[in-house]
Structure formats: structure tokens, C-alpha cells
Amino acid sequence: FPVVISPIEDTPAFRAGLQPGDLIVEVEGQSTLDMQLEEVVNTLRGGPGTKVVIKVAHRLGAPPRRIEIEREIIKIKSVVLVEELDGEIGYISMRQTRFSEETASEVQSGLQDLTALGVNSLILDLRGNPGGLLSQAQQVADLFLPKGVPIVSVRERDGRREDTKYSLQNPMAVDIPLVVLIDEGSASAAEIVAGAVQDNDRGIIVGNTSFGKGSVQTIFDLYETSD
């Protein structure tokens, strides 16, 4: 069954009460067991204002509950909150958002604002963040890590080729004490950032065990031949 990694805050799924780990067992009266993810997504999508009915089980074997969700156009910012907490602690929240094309720019802007306020430590909140673009995970980690240290290694399934991504820039926040918050809904790109911080002893990871999504998807164009 398709698994909910983490519903993004202030979206129809979040307001309907979906939780990390929920199993989507039925969409519009059709069982999703072994259904291709693309088919599930296409069935869930629809015009703004229309509704879709799903059934969700909190765990395998649990009785499913019926949920009606009204579709809408969803606009997501990666950084939802930047503020100074008591004690000159900076806080950047990416909680229940995702890593998209502008994520690194948004985090960099937040760091600039907090630096101007004179914060002397930082909390990066990645709880419930299901990930997104690998390139943006690399660029976000680059803001905190010393230049030249490894961020993530991507190994092909057959193990023949491995590509290690390193920090390339002079970081904005290399010396400031750092805490990264994660939970069971932190996945993919969020785990890459947290893992890079931990593996390079750059900061402290606080929270629950993360989701554990270690795959990277790459799209290849297939060309039809006469052979």
C-alpha cells in the first residue's frame, strides 16, 4: 500500500488528519494494494474544489477510516518560519515542507536575517520534511559545512559507479552551534542534510529515528529503435 511519509502543513491532506506512516488502502472505492504509485497519484489529483474519497489505515490490519479531501492548488514554501528565540537562538523551520528549486536560497536568506540579528546558535527544524531535490539538499548542507567535506554518496544499484558530493562553498554558518530536529516523517533530502551534519560532526541531531528513504530517482529518456 502507498505510505504517507508526512503531510505538508496547511494542505488538504494535513487538515484532513493524515499522519506519517498512514497506509492509503483505497482511493475512490478502488483498492491500492500493488497499484502503481503513478496511478494512485493521478486518481488523487483533480480540479480545485472537487473532492476525492480515500480510506486510510494507521497500520497494516487496522480498521480503515474514510476521509474526504477537497482538492486545491497547493503552493509550498520550503522555509515557513525564521525567528530569533530567547537567548539569541536562531530558528529556521522547514517543518512539513519540502526541498524544491528555491530551498537553498530561502535558507540562505533566513541565515542572513538571523546573522543580522546577532544570533549565536541555530536550530534547523526538518521534522516532517519528506525531502525533494537532491541538488537542494547538497546546497543547504553546503551552507553549514566546511568547504571540501563529503555530503552524500550516490551509488548505482549494481554498485559499479559511486558519485560523492562534496561541499563546494565557503559556508555562511560554519562556526555557529547547530541543532537539527528530525522525526519519523523526515525523509530523503532532509535525511541527507541531517546525515551530513552528523557525519561531519558539525552539529547535534535531536528527535526520533527518521523515515529511512535512501533512494535517488533519475529520469532517463528512452528512444524507440527498429531493433
mmCIF file of C-alpha atoms in Angstrom:
data_model
loop_
_atom_site.group_PDB
_atom_site.id
_atom_site.type_symbol
_atom_site.label_atom_id
_atom_site.label_comp_id
_atom_site.label_asym_id
_atom_site.label_seq_id
_atom_site.Cartn_x
_atom_site.Cartn_y
_atom_site.Cartn_z
ATOM 1 C CA PHE A 1 0.000 0.000 0.000
ATOM 2 C CA PRO A 2 1.165 3.608 -0.571
ATOM 3 C CA VAL A 3 2.547 5.083 2.651
ATOM 4 C CA VAL A 4 2.135 8.687 3.802
ATOM 5 C CA ILE A 5 5.626 9.966 4.620
ATOM 6 C CA SER A 6 4.479 13.289 6.017
ATOM 7 C CA PRO A 7 1.519 15.518 5.157
ATOM 8 C CA ILE A 8 2.629 19.076 4.429
ATOM 9 C CA GLU A 9 1.270 21.635 6.860
ATOM 10 C CA ASP A 10 -1.787 23.661 5.814
ATOM 11 C CA THR A 11 -2.652 21.395 2.877
ATOM 12 C CA PRO A 12 -5.913 19.446 2.383
ATOM 13 C CA ALA A 13 -4.260 16.183 3.496
ATOM 14 C CA PHE A 14 -2.880 17.815 6.661
ATOM 15 C CA ARG A 15 -6.236 19.361 7.541
ATOM 16 C CA ALA A 16 -7.956 16.000 6.917
ATOM 17 C CA GLY A 17 -5.802 14.475 9.643
ATOM 18 C CA LEU A 18 -3.435 12.220 7.688
ATOM 19 C CA GLN A 19 -0.431 11.125 9.765
ATOM 20 C CA PRO A 20 3.099 9.917 8.928
ATOM 21 C CA GLY A 21 3.024 6.167 8.317
ATOM 22 C CA ASP A 22 -0.649 6.029 7.353
ATOM 23 C CA LEU A 23 -1.429 3.480 4.630
ATOM 24 C CA ILE A 24 -3.677 4.639 1.787
ATOM 25 C CA VAL A 25 -5.651 1.428 1.270
ATOM 26 C CA GLU A 26 -8.376 2.707 -1.047
ATOM 27 C CA VAL A 27 -8.919 5.617 -3.455
ATOM 28 C CA GLU A 28 -12.367 6.329 -4.886
ATOM 29 C CA GLY A 29 -13.558 2.848 -3.948
ATOM 30 C CA GLN A 30 -10.597 1.059 -5.540
ATOM 31 C CA SER A 31 -8.040 -0.902 -3.517
ATOM 32 C CA THR A 32 -4.489 0.451 -3.826
ATOM 33 C CA LEU A 33 -2.831 -2.882 -3.000
ATOM 34 C CA ASP A 34 0.035 -3.259 -5.513
ATOM 35 C CA MET A 35 -1.314 -0.308 -7.510
ATOM 36 C CA GLN A 36 1.383 1.691 -9.313
ATOM 37 C CA LEU A 37 2.192 4.927 -7.482
ATOM 38 C CA GLU A 38 1.595 6.981 -10.627
ATOM 39 C CA GLU A 39 -1.930 5.588 -10.891
ATOM 40 C CA VAL A 40 -2.604 6.440 -7.231
ATOM 41 C CA VAL A 41 -1.314 9.993 -7.715
ATOM 42 C CA ASN A 42 -3.328 10.527 -10.896
ATOM 43 C CA THR A 43 -6.501 9.354 -9.126
ATOM 44 C CA LEU A 44 -5.868 11.667 -6.165
ATOM 45 C CA ARG A 45 -5.303 14.678 -8.389
ATOM 46 C CA GLY A 46 -8.135 16.741 -9.773
ATOM 47 C CA GLY A 47 -9.532 20.203 -10.218
ATOM 48 C CA PRO A 48 -9.582 22.697 -7.331
ATOM 49 C CA GLY A 49 -12.815 22.446 -5.365
ATOM 50 C CA THR A 50 -13.512 18.847 -6.356
ATOM 51 C CA LYS A 51 -13.385 16.082 -3.770
ATOM 52 C CA VAL A 52 -11.711 12.695 -3.516
ATOM 53 C CA VAL A 53 -12.607 9.927 -1.053
ATOM 54 C CA ILE A 54 -9.875 7.701 0.350
ATOM 55 C CA LYS A 55 -9.591 5.096 3.062
ATOM 56 C CA VAL A 56 -6.581 5.144 5.372
ATOM 57 C CA ALA A 57 -5.288 2.602 7.906
ATOM 58 C CA HIS A 58 -2.870 3.660 10.607
ATOM 59 C CA ARG A 59 -1.104 0.297 10.314
ATOM 60 C CA LEU A 60 -1.451 -2.953 8.399
ATOM 61 C CA GLY A 61 -4.520 -4.835 9.623
ATOM 62 C CA ALA A 62 -6.022 -1.839 11.418
ATOM 63 C CA PRO A 63 -9.590 -0.875 10.506
ATOM 64 C CA PRO A 64 -9.509 1.784 7.761
ATOM 65 C CA ARG A 65 -11.166 5.153 8.183
ATOM 66 C CA ARG A 66 -12.928 7.066 5.414
ATOM 67 C CA ILE A 67 -11.575 10.533 4.598
ATOM 68 C CA GLU A 68 -12.995 13.031 2.139
ATOM 69 C CA ILE A 69 -10.474 15.583 0.878
ATOM 70 C CA GLU A 70 -11.291 18.721 -1.096
ATOM 71 C CA ARG A 71 -8.648 19.383 -3.727
ATOM 72 C CA GLU A 72 -6.973 22.769 -4.084
ATOM 73 C CA ILE A 73 -3.947 24.346 -5.723
ATOM 74 C CA ILE A 74 -1.038 23.926 -3.304
ATOM 75 C CA LYS A 75 1.801 26.423 -3.130
ATOM 76 C CA ILE A 76 4.661 25.386 -0.887
ATOM 77 C CA LYS A 77 7.463 27.457 0.597
ATOM 78 C CA SER A 78 10.420 25.487 1.886
ATOM 79 C CA VAL A 79 11.134 27.833 4.801
ATOM 80 C CA VAL A 80 7.956 28.619 6.707
ATOM 81 C CA LEU A 81 9.412 30.467 9.692
ATOM 82 C CA VAL A 82 12.600 32.359 10.581
ATOM 83 C CA GLU A 83 12.806 33.899 14.019
ATOM 84 C CA GLU A 84 15.044 34.655 16.973
ATOM 85 C CA LEU A 85 14.186 32.716 20.110
ATOM 86 C CA ASP A 86 15.110 33.653 23.659
ATOM 87 C CA GLY A 87 18.835 33.577 24.351
ATOM 88 C CA GLU A 88 19.891 34.740 20.870
ATOM 89 C CA ILE A 89 18.989 31.365 19.354
ATOM 90 C CA GLY A 90 18.077 31.404 15.667
ATOM 91 C CA TYR A 91 15.297 29.130 14.411
ATOM 92 C CA ILE A 92 14.689 28.123 10.779
ATOM 93 C CA SER A 93 11.645 25.933 10.214
ATOM 94 C CA MET A 94 11.351 23.628 7.216
ATOM 95 C CA ARG A 95 8.864 21.522 9.110
ATOM 96 C CA GLN A 96 6.407 19.642 6.889
ATOM 97 C CA THR A 97 7.534 21.437 3.729
ATOM 98 C CA ARG A 98 9.829 20.017 1.034
ATOM 99 C CA PHE A 99 13.101 20.646 -0.834
ATOM 100 C CA SER A 100 12.199 22.445 -4.056
ATOM 101 C CA GLU A 101 14.015 24.665 -6.560
ATOM 102 C CA GLU A 102 14.356 27.684 -4.227
ATOM 103 C CA THR A 103 15.047 25.888 -0.930
ATOM 104 C CA ALA A 104 18.738 26.765 -0.600
ATOM 105 C CA SER A 105 18.025 30.413 -1.457
ATOM 106 C CA GLU A 106 15.289 30.560 1.191
ATOM 107 C CA VAL A 107 17.542 29.024 3.859
ATOM 108 C CA GLN A 108 20.381 31.368 2.900
ATOM 109 C CA SER A 109 18.072 34.361 3.180
ATOM 110 C CA GLY A 110 16.937 33.166 6.609
ATOM 111 C CA LEU A 111 20.547 32.791 7.744
ATOM 112 C CA GLN A 112 21.309 36.319 6.581
ATOM 113 C CA ASP A 113 18.358 37.703 8.546
ATOM 114 C CA LEU A 114 19.371 35.823 11.704
ATOM 115 C CA THR A 115 23.023 36.845 11.354
ATOM 116 C CA ALA A 116 21.922 40.465 11.163
ATOM 117 C CA LEU A 117 20.048 39.948 14.450
ATOM 118 C CA GLY A 118 23.240 38.654 16.081
ATOM 119 C CA VAL A 119 22.156 35.105 16.965
ATOM 120 C CA ASN A 120 24.884 32.916 18.455
ATOM 121 C CA SER A 121 23.342 29.456 17.861
ATOM 122 C CA LEU A 122 20.889 27.884 15.445
ATOM 123 C CA ILE A 123 18.074 25.310 15.253
ATOM 124 C CA LEU A 124 17.185 23.848 11.828
ATOM 125 C CA ASP A 125 13.797 22.118 12.010
ATOM 126 C CA LEU A 126 13.405 19.286 9.477
ATOM 127 C CA ARG A 127 10.632 17.408 11.282
ATOM 128 C CA GLY A 128 8.042 16.018 8.911
ATOM 129 C CA ASN A 129 10.013 17.133 5.846
ATOM 130 C CA PRO A 130 9.649 14.384 3.212
ATOM 131 C CA GLY A 131 12.581 15.610 1.109
ATOM 132 C CA GLY A 132 12.698 16.605 -2.543
ATOM 133 C CA LEU A 133 15.547 17.637 -4.815
ATOM 134 C CA LEU A 134 18.972 16.101 -4.157
ATOM 135 C CA SER A 135 20.712 19.195 -5.519
ATOM 136 C CA GLN A 136 18.945 21.385 -2.962
ATOM 137 C CA ALA A 137 19.895 19.044 -0.105
ATOM 138 C CA GLN A 138 23.512 19.422 -1.181
ATOM 139 C CA GLN A 139 23.252 23.214 -1.364
ATOM 140 C CA VAL A 140 21.530 23.509 2.030
ATOM 141 C CA ALA A 141 24.176 21.317 3.682
ATOM 142 C CA ASP A 142 26.801 23.462 1.938
ATOM 143 C CA LEU A 143 25.634 26.466 3.974
ATOM 144 C CA PHE A 144 26.726 24.800 7.223
ATOM 145 C CA LEU A 145 29.679 22.522 6.401
ATOM 146 C CA PRO A 146 33.370 23.341 5.929
ATOM 147 C CA LYS A 147 34.425 23.502 2.299
ATOM 148 C CA GLY A 148 35.543 20.201 0.819
ATOM 149 C CA VAL A 149 33.895 17.727 3.214
ATOM 150 C CA PRO A 150 31.631 14.930 1.868
ATOM 151 C CA ILE A 151 27.863 15.497 1.943
ATOM 152 C CA VAL A 152 26.389 12.382 0.337
ATOM 153 C CA SER A 153 27.387 9.446 -1.857
ATOM 154 C CA VAL A 154 25.111 8.166 -4.609
ATOM 155 C CA ARG A 155 25.824 4.586 -5.693
ATOM 156 C CA GLU A 156 24.206 2.910 -8.678
ATOM 157 C CA ARG A 157 22.115 -0.142 -7.951
ATOM 158 C CA ASP A 158 24.646 -2.524 -9.497
ATOM 159 C CA GLY A 159 27.417 -0.918 -7.420
ATOM 160 C CA ARG A 160 29.645 -0.177 -10.398
ATOM 161 C CA ARG A 161 29.679 3.609 -10.042
ATOM 162 C CA GLU A 162 29.619 5.864 -6.997
ATOM 163 C CA ASP A 163 29.384 9.641 -7.043
ATOM 164 C CA THR A 164 30.259 11.553 -3.876
ATOM 165 C CA LYS A 165 29.021 15.123 -3.478
ATOM 166 C CA TYR A 166 31.273 17.495 -1.533
ATOM 167 C CA SER A 167 30.660 20.935 -0.036
ATOM 168 C CA LEU A 168 31.844 23.500 -2.546
ATOM 169 C CA GLN A 169 31.299 26.915 -0.972
ATOM 170 C CA ASN A 170 32.693 28.872 1.911
ATOM 171 C CA PRO A 171 29.782 28.327 4.325
ATOM 172 C CA MET A 172 27.677 31.070 5.878
ATOM 173 C CA ALA A 173 27.341 29.328 9.240
ATOM 174 C CA VAL A 174 30.355 27.068 9.779
ATOM 175 C CA ASP A 175 31.142 28.017 13.394
ATOM 176 C CA ILE A 176 27.755 28.723 14.954
ATOM 177 C CA PRO A 177 26.481 25.864 17.195
ATOM 178 C CA LEU A 178 23.840 23.894 15.294
ATOM 179 C CA VAL A 179 20.979 21.567 16.256
ATOM 180 C CA VAL A 180 18.927 19.736 13.605
ATOM 181 C CA LEU A 181 15.467 18.469 14.565
ATOM 182 C CA ILE A 182 14.142 15.335 12.834
ATOM 183 C CA ASP A 183 11.369 12.791 13.349
ATOM 184 C CA GLU A 184 9.850 9.736 11.694
ATOM 185 C CA GLY A 185 8.492 11.962 8.883
ATOM 186 C CA SER A 186 11.924 13.345 7.928
ATOM 187 C CA ALA A 187 12.974 11.624 4.709
ATOM 188 C CA SER A 188 15.165 11.713 1.625
ATOM 189 C CA ALA A 189 16.738 15.184 1.180
ATOM 190 C CA ALA A 190 16.001 16.075 4.817
ATOM 191 C CA GLU A 191 17.891 12.946 5.907
ATOM 192 C CA ILE A 192 20.813 13.858 3.653
ATOM 193 C CA VAL A 193 21.186 17.242 5.347
ATOM 194 C CA ALA A 194 20.858 15.767 8.837
ATOM 195 C CA GLY A 195 23.225 12.904 7.992
ATOM 196 C CA ALA A 196 25.853 15.258 6.548
ATOM 197 C CA VAL A 197 25.710 17.417 9.681
ATOM 198 C CA GLN A 198 26.073 14.344 11.892
ATOM 199 C CA ASP A 199 28.768 12.549 9.880
ATOM 200 C CA ASN A 200 30.946 15.671 9.777
ATOM 201 C CA ASP A 201 30.440 16.398 13.499
ATOM 202 C CA ARG A 202 29.016 19.759 12.552
ATOM 203 C CA GLY A 203 26.046 19.713 14.916
ATOM 204 C CA ILE A 204 23.698 17.674 17.073
ATOM 205 C CA ILE A 205 20.734 15.699 15.733
ATOM 206 C CA VAL A 206 17.717 15.679 18.060
ATOM 207 C CA GLY A 207 14.446 13.775 17.708
ATOM 208 C CA ASN A 208 13.166 10.381 16.615
ATOM 209 C CA THR A 209 14.545 7.911 14.069
ATOM 210 C CA SER A 210 13.890 9.316 10.595
ATOM 211 C CA PHE A 211 11.916 7.648 7.802
ATOM 212 C CA GLY A 212 14.867 5.905 6.091
ATOM 213 C CA LYS A 213 14.375 6.748 2.409
ATOM 214 C CA GLY A 214 17.783 6.291 0.812
ATOM 215 C CA SER A 215 16.842 6.142 -2.867
ATOM 216 C CA VAL A 216 17.556 8.707 -5.576
ATOM 217 C CA GLN A 217 15.357 8.750 -8.654
ATOM 218 C CA THR A 218 16.786 9.692 -12.057
ATOM 219 C CA ILE A 219 14.717 10.097 -15.219
ATOM 220 C CA PHE A 220 16.136 8.709 -18.463
ATOM 221 C CA ASP A 221 14.779 9.369 -21.950
ATOM 222 C CA LEU A 222 14.061 6.122 -23.840
ATOM 223 C CA TYR A 223 14.327 6.172 -27.622
ATOM 224 C CA GLU A 224 12.448 3.736 -29.801
ATOM 225 C CA THR A 225 14.558 1.790 -32.277
ATOM 226 C CA SER A 226 13.840 -0.612 -35.096
ATOM 227 C CA ASP A 227 15.882 -3.421 -33.479
#
